[in-house]
Short mmCIF file of C-alpha atoms in Angstrom, two decimals:
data_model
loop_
_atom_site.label_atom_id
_atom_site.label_comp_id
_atom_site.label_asym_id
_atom_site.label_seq_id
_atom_site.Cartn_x
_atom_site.Cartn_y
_atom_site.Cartn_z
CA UNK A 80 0.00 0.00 0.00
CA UNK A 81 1.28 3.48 -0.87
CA UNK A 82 0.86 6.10 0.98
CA UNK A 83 -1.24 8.10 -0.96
CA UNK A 84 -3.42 5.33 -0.89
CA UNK A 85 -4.00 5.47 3.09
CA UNK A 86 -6.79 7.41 4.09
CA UNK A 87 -7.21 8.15 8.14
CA UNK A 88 -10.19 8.82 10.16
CA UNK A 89 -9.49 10.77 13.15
CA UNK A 90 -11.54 10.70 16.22
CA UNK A 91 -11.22 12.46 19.65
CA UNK A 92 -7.87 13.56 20.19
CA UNK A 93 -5.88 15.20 23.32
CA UNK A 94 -7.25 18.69 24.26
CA UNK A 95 -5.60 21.16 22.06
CA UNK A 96 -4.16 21.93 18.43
CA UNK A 97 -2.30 18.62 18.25
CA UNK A 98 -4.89 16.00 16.30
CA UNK A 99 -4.95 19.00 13.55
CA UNK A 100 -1.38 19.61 13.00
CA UNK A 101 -0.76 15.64 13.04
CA UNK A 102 -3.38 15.85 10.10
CA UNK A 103 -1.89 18.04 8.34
CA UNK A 104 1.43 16.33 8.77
CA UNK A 105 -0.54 13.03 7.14
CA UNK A 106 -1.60 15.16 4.22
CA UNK A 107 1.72 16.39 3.56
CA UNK A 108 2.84 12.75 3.30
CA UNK A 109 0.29 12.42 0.50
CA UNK A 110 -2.39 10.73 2.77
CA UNK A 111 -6.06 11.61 2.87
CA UNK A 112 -7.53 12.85 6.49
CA UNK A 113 -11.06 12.96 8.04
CA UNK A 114 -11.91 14.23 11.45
CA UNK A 115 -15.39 13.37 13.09
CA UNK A 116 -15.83 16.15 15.54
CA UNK A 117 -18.74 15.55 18.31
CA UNK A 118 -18.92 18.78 19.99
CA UNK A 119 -17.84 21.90 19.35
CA UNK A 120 -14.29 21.75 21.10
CA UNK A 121 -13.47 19.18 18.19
CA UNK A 122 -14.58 21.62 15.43
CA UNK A 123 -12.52 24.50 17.11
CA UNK A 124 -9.14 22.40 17.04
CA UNK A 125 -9.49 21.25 13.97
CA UNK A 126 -10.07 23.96 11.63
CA UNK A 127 -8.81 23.12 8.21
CA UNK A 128 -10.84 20.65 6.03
CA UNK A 129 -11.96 17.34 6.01
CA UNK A 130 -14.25 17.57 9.20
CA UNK A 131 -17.09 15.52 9.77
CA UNK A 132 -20.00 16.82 12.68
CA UNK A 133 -21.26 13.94 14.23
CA UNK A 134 -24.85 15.46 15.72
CA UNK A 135 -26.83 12.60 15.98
CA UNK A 136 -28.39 10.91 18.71
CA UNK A 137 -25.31 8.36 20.25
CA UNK A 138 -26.96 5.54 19.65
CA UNK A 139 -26.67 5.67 16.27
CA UNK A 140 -23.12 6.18 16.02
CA UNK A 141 -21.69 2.81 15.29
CA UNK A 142 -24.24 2.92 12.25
CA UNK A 143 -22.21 6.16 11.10
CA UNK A 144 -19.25 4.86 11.76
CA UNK A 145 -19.31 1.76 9.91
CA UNK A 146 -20.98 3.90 7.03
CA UNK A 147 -17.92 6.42 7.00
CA UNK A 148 -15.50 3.77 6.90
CA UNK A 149 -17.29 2.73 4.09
CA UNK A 150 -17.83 5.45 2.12
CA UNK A 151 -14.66 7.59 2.56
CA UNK A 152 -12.49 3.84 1.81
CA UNK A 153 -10.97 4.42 5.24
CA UNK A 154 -7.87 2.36 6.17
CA UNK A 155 -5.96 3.66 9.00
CA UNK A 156 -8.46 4.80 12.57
CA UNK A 157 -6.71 7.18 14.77
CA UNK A 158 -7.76 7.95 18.65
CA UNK A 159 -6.47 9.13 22.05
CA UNK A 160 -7.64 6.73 24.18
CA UNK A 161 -9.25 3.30 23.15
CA UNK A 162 -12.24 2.93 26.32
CA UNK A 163 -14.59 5.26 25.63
CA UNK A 164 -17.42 4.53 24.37
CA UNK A 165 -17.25 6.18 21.11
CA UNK A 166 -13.50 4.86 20.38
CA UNK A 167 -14.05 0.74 22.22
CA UNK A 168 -17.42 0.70 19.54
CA UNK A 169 -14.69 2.16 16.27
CA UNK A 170 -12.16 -0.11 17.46
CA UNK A 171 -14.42 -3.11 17.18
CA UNK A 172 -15.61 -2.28 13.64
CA UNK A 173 -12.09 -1.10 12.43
CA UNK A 174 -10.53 -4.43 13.58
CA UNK A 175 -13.04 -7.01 11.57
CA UNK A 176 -12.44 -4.52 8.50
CA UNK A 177 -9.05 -5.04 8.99
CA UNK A 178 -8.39 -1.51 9.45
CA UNK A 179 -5.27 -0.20 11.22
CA UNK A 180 -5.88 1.30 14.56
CA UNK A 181 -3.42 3.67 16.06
CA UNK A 182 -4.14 4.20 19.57
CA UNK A 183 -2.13 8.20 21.49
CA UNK A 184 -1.50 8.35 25.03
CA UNK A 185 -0.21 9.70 28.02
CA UNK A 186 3.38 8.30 27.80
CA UNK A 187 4.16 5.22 30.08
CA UNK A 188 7.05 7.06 30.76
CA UNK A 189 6.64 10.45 31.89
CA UNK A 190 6.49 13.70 30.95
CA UNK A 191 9.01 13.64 28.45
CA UNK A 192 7.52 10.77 26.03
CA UNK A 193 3.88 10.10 25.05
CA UNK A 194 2.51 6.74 23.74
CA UNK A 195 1.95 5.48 20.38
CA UNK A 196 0.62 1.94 20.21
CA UNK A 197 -1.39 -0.04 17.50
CA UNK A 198 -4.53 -2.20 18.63
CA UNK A 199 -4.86 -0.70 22.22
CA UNK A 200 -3.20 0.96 25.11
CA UNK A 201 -2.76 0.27 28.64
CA UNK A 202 -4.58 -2.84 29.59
CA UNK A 203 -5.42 -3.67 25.66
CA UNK A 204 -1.61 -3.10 24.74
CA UNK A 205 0.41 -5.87 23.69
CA UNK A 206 2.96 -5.39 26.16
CA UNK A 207 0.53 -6.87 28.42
CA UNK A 208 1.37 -10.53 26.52
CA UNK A 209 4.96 -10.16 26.65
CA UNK A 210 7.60 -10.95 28.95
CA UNK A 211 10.72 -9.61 29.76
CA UNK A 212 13.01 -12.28 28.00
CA UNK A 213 11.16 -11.60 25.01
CA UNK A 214 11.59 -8.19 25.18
CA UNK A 215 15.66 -8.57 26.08
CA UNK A 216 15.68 -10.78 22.71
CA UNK A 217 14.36 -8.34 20.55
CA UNK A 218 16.13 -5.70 22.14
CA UNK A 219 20.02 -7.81 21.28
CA UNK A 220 18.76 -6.13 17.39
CA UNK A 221 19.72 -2.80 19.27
CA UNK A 222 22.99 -1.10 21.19
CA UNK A 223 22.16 2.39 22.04
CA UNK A 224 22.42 3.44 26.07
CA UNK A 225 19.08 4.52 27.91
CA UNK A 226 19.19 8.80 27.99
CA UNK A 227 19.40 10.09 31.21
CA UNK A 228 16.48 11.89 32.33
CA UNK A 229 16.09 14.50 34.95
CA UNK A 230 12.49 14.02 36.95
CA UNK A 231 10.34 16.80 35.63
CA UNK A 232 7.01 16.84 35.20
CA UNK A 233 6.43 18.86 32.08
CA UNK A 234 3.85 20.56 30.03
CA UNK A 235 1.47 20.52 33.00
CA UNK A 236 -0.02 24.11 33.00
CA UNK A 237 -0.66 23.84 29.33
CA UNK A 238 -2.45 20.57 29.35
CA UNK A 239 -4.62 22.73 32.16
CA UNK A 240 -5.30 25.67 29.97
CA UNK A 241 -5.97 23.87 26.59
CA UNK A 242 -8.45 21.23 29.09
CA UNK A 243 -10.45 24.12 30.45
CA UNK A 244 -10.33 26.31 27.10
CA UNK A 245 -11.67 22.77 25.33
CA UNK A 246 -14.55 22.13 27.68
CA UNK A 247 -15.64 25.90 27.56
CA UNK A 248 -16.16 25.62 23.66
CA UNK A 249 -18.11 22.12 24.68
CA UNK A 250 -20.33 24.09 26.84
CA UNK A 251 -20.92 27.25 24.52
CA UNK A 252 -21.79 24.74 21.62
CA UNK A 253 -24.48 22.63 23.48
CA UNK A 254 -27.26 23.50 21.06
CA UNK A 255 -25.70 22.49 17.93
CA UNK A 256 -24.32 19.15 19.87
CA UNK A 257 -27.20 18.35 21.95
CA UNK A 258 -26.49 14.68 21.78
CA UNK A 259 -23.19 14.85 22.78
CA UNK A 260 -22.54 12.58 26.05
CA UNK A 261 -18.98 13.07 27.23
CA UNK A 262 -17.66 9.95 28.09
CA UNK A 263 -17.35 10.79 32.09
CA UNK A 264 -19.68 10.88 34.62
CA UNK A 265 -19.69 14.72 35.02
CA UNK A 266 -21.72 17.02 32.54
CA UNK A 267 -19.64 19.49 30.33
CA UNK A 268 -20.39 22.56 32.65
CA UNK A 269 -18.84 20.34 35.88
CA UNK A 270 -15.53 19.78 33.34
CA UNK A 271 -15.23 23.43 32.83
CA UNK A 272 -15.39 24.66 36.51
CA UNK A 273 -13.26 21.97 37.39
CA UNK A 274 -10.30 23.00 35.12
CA UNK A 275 -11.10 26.41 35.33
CA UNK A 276 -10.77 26.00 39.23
CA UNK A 277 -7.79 24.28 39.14
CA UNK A 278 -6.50 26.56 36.61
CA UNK A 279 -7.14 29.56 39.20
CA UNK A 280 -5.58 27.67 42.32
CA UNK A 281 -2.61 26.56 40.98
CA UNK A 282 -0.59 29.49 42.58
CA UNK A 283 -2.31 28.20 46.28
CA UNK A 284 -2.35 24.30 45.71
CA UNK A 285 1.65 25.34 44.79
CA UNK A 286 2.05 27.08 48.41
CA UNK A 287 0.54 24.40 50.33
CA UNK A 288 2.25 21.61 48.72
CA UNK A 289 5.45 22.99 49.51
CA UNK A 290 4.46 23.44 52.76
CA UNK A 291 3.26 19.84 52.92
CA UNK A 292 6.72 18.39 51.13
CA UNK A 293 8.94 20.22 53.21
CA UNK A 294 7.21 19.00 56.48
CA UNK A 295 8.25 15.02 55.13
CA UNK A 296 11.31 15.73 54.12
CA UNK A 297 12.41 17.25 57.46
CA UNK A 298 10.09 14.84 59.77
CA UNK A 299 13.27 12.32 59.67
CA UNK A 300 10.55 9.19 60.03
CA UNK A 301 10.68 6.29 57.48
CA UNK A 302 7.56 6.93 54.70
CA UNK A 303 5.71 4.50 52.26
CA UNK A 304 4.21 6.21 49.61
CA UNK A 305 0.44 5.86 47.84
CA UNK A 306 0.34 7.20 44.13
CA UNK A 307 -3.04 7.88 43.93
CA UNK A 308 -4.81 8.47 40.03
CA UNK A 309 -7.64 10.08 38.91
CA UNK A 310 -10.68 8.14 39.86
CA UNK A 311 -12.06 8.86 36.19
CA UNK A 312 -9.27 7.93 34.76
CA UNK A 313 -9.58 4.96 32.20
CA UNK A 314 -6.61 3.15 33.47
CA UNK A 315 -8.27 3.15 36.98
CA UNK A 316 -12.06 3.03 35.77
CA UNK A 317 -11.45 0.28 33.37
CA UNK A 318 -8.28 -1.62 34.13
CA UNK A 319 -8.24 -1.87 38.03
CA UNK A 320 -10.41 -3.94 40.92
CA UNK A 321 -11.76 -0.75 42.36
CA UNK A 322 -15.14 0.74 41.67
CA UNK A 323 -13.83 3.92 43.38
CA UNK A 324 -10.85 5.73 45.05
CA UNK A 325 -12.51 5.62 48.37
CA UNK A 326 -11.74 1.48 48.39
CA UNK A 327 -8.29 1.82 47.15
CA UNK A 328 -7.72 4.47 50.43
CA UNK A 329 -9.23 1.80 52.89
CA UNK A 330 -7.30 -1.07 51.21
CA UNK A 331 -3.99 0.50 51.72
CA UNK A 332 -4.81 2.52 55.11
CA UNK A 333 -5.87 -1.14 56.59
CA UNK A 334 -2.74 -3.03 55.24
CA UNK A 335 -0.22 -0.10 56.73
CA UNK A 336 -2.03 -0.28 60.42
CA UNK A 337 -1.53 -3.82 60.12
CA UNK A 338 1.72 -4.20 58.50
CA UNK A 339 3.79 -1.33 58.91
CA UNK A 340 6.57 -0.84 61.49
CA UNK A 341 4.80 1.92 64.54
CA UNK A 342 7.46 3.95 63.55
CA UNK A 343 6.85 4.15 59.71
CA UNK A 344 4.32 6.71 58.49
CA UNK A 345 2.25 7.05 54.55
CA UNK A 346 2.30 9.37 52.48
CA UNK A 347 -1.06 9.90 49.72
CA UNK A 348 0.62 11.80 46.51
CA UNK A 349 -2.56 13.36 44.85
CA UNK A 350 -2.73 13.18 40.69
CA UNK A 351 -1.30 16.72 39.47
CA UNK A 352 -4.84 16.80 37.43
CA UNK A 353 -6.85 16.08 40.60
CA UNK A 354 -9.45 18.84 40.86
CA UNK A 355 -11.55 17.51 44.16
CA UNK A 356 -14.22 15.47 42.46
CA UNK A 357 -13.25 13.22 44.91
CA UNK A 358 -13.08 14.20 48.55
CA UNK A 359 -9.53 12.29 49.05
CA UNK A 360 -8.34 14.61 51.92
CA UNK A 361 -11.57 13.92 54.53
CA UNK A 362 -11.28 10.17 53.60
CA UNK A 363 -8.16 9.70 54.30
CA UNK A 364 -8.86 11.34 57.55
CA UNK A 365 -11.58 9.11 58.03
CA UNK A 366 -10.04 6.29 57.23
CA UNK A 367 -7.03 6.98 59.13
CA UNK A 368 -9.04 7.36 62.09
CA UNK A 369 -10.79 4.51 61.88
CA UNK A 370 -7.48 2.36 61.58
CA UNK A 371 -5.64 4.19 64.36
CA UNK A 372 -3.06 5.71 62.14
CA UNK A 373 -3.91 9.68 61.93
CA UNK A 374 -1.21 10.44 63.57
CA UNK A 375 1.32 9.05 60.58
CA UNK A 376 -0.18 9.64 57.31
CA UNK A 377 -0.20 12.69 55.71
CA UNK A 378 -1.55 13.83 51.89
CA UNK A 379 0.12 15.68 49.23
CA UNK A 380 -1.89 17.77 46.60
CA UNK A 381 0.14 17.20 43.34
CA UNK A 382 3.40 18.13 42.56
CA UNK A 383 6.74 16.59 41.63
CA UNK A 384 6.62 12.94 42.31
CA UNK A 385 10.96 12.59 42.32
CA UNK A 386 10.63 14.47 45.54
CA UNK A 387 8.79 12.29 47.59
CA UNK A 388 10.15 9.24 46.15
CA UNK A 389 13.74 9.74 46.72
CA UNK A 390 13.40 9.55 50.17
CA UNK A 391 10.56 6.65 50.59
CA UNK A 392 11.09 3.07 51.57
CA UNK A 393 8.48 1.35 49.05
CA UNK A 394 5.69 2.62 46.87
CA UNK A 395 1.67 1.50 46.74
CA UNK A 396 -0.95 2.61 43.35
CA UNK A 397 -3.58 0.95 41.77
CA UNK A 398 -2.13 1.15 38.26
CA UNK A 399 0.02 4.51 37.43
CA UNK A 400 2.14 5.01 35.26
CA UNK A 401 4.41 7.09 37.72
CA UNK A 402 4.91 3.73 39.59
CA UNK A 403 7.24 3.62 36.73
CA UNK A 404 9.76 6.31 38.66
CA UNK A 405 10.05 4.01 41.56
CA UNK A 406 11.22 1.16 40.03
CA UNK A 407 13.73 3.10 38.16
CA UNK A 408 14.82 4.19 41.71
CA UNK A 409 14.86 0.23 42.63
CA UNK A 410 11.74 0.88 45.63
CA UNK A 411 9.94 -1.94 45.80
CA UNK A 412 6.14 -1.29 44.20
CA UNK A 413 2.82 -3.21 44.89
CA UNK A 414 0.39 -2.79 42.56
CA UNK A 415 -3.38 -4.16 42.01
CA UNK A 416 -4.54 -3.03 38.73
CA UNK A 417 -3.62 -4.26 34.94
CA UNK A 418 -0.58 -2.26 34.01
CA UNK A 419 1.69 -2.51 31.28
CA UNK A 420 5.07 -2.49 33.54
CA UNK A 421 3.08 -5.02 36.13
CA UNK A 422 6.15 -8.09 35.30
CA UNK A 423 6.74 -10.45 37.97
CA UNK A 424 10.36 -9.02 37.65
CA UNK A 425 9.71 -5.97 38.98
CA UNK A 426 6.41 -6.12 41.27
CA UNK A 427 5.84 -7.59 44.32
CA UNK A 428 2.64 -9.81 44.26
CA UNK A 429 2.95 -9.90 48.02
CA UNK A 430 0.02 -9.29 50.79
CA UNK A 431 -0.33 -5.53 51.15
CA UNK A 432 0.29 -5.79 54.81
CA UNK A 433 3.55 -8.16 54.43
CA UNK A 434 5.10 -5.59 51.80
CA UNK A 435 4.57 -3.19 54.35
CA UNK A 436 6.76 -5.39 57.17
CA UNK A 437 8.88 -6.29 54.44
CA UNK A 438 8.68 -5.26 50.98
CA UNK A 439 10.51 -7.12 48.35
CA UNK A 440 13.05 -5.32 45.83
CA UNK A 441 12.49 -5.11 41.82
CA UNK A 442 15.34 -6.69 40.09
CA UNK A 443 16.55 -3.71 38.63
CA UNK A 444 18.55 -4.73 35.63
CA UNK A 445 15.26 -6.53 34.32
CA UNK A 446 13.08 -3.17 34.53
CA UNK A 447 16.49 -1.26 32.82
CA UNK A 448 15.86 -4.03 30.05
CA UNK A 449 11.96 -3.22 30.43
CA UNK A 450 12.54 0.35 29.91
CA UNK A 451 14.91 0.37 27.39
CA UNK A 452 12.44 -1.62 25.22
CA UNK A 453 9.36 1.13 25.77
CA UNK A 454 12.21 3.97 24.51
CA UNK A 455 12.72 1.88 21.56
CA UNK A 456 9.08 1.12 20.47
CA UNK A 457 6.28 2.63 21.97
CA UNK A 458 7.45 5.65 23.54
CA UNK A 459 8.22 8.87 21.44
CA UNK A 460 9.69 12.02 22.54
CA UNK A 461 7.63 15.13 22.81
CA UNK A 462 4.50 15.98 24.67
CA UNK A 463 0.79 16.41 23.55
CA UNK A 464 0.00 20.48 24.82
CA UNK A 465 3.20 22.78 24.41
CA UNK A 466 4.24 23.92 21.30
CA UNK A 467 7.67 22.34 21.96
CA UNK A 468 6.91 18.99 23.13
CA UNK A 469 4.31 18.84 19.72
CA UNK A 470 7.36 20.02 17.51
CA UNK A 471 9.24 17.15 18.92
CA UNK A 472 6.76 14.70 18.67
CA UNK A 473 5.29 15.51 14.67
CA UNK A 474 8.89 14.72 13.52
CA UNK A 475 8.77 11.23 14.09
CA UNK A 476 5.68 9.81 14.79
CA UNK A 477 4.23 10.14 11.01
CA UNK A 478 6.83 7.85 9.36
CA UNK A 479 5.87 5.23 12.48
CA UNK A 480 2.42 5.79 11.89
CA UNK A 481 2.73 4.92 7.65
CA UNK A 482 5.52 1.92 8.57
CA UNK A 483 4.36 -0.70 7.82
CA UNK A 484 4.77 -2.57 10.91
CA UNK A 485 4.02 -1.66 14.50
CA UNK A 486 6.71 -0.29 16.59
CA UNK A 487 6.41 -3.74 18.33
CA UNK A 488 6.80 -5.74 15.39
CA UNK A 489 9.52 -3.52 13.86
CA UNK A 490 12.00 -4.03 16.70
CA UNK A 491 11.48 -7.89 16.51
CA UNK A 492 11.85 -8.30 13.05
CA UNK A 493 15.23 -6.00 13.32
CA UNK A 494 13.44 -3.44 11.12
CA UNK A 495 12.96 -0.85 13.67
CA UNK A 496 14.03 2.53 12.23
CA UNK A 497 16.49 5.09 14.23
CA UNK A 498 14.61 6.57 17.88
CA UNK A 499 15.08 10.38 17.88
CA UNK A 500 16.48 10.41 21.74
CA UNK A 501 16.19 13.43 24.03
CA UNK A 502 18.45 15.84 24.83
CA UNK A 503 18.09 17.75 28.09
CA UNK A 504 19.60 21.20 28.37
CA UNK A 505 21.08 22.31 31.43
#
């Protein structure tokens, strides 16, 4: 197939310009583009051509979308995201077409990579079927050194500003998009206050987390530490055991009272995106309360992760990604959700109150291996929401996207092309 022969059909995209300038990057190539936009957000961001308003009642949508397929010849499906509704129903009609599904996400190693996987993502990916020695075999095709990477989080303030400026256009355009269901729990006008809140705080939630940092770091008392996720998240709505944060809190709270030394204390590390849908600060009050343990746990709203984990003994979370920074760090990490790094290697499958008495170490030249392979398939350098990081990120991941094997495949079959690695200026 050549490329002018491919023809994509976008979907929902990250909040922002991004989706659009990828497009016209496919275009460029030769490549035909469509975009179905289902509120008005997706019509702002994508303003050239090629834009299809989907206004009908969402029922009806996997009708369209098999018709659109069908009519516009479309070969290649492209999505951030592969659970919602909208994009699990597209997948599932691509995939007996035999269309090619590319699936964008938050990198599994953040913030200076983002995701690019074919099929599925997180608990769909295909690095859920493999195993580290197949990974170390594919990666003997390959001699380059792992970059060093200072622990930064990133583009966060303009993934806020793009999420809250997105949502407002969702809310102005209600009439024309009356069918529109956003594929959370919270109605469009709840999304916008939320960002727009969090937006506004930011200077505040800054203060008191430094305040709250600073008062671990100089308590001189041993610390375990809970990554906590966004409850809405789809990693934690759709890949985890927990129908809500709440029973993650209470699972971990009741296995450090039980478990822990009386000398050890927890930390909760709130999401950096957290905007108090979720009342985690009274709960784990509550909680702690209950379990006899108020007096040595303590909550963090946001922030840089590195500084917290540098100092802890072991590390707790459902399914994050960030997880990822303490096993580079060699902390032991218990985990209870379906997560692409989750390799009996690395992660303790003990009882949560054991790993607190004794948690077990990651064997940290396997997760080195682990890593490395990520940086040479899957992850791509550059970020979704500043104009930098999308710079970074258009320069390579259009040639992955028209190869004609997945970055997966490529590597194993020794026809992986050259990784553009990053450079970090001091």
């Amino acid at each position: 197939m050549t490329e002018t022969s491919r023809t994509f059909l976008f979907l929902q995209g990250p909040h922002g310009p991004w989706f659009h300038q990828l497009g016209q990057q496919l275009r460029a190539a030769g490549a035909k583009v469509w975009r179905v936009g289902f509120n008005l957000g997706d019509r702002v961001f994508w303003p050239g051509p090629g834009f299809i308003a989907f206004q009908d009642p969402q029922d009806r949508w996997p009708e369209v979308c098999a018709d659109l397929m069908t009519r516009h010849g479309i070969t290649d499906l492209v999505l951030y995201g592969d659970t919602r509704a909208i994009h699990a129903q597209a997948i599932r009609i691509a995939q007996a077409r035999g269309i090619t599904v590319h699936v964008f996400e938050e990198g599994y190693l953040r913030p200076y990579w983002v995701t690019y996987e074919r099929g599925g993502s997180n608990g769909h990916s295909r690095l859920m079927d493999l195993s580290v020695p197949e990974m170390q075999g594919a990666l003997s095709k390959v001699d380059l050194d792992l970059p060093e990477v200072p622990a930064t989080w990133g583009d966060m303030r303009q993934h806020m500003f793009w999420g809250a400026l997105y949502h407002g256009f969702v809310a102005a355009g209600f009439r024309a998009y009356r069918n529109f269901r956003p594929h959370r729990a919270l109605t469009v006008g709840q999304e916008f206050r939320l960002y727009l809140r969090r937006f506004l705080l930011m200077p505040l939630h800054r203060l008191e987390r430094r305040l709250a940092t600073r008062a671990i770091r100089r308590g001189g008392f041993p610390y375990h530490l809970a990554i906590l996720q966004l409850e809405h998240d789809a990693s934690f709505r759709d890949h985890s055991p927990f129908a809500s944060m709440t029973e993650f809190l209470a699972v971990v709270i009741e296995g450090f009272a039980k478990g822990a030394p009386r000398h050890h204390h927890l930390v909760f590390k709130a999401h950096p995106l957290e905007d108090g849908r979720v009342p985690l600060l009274p709960e784990i009050r509550r909680l702690s309360a209950q379990h006899g343990v108020a007096d040595r746990t303590h909550f963090v709203r946001g922030g840089k992760l590195a500084e917290l984990l540098n100092d802890a003994r072991s590390a707790v979370t459902v399914n994050s990604t960030a997880g990822q920074q303490a096993l580079w760090r060699g902390l032991p990490l218990r985990t209870f959700g379906a997560a692409v790094y989750a390799k009996p290697e690395f992660v303790s499958s003990q009882p949560l109150e054991a790993f607190f008495a004794a948690p077990e170490r990651p064997d940290t030249r396997a997760y080195r291996d682990y890593r490395h392979y990520l940086l040479e398939t899957s992850q791509l350098v550059g970020g979704f929401y500043s104009a930098r990081g999308r710079r970074r990120l258009l320069r390579q991941v259009v040639d992955l996207m028209l190869a004609p094997d997945d970055p997966y495949q490529a590597l194993s079959q020794g026809t992986a092309a050259p990784r553009q690695q990053l450079r970090v200026v001091r």
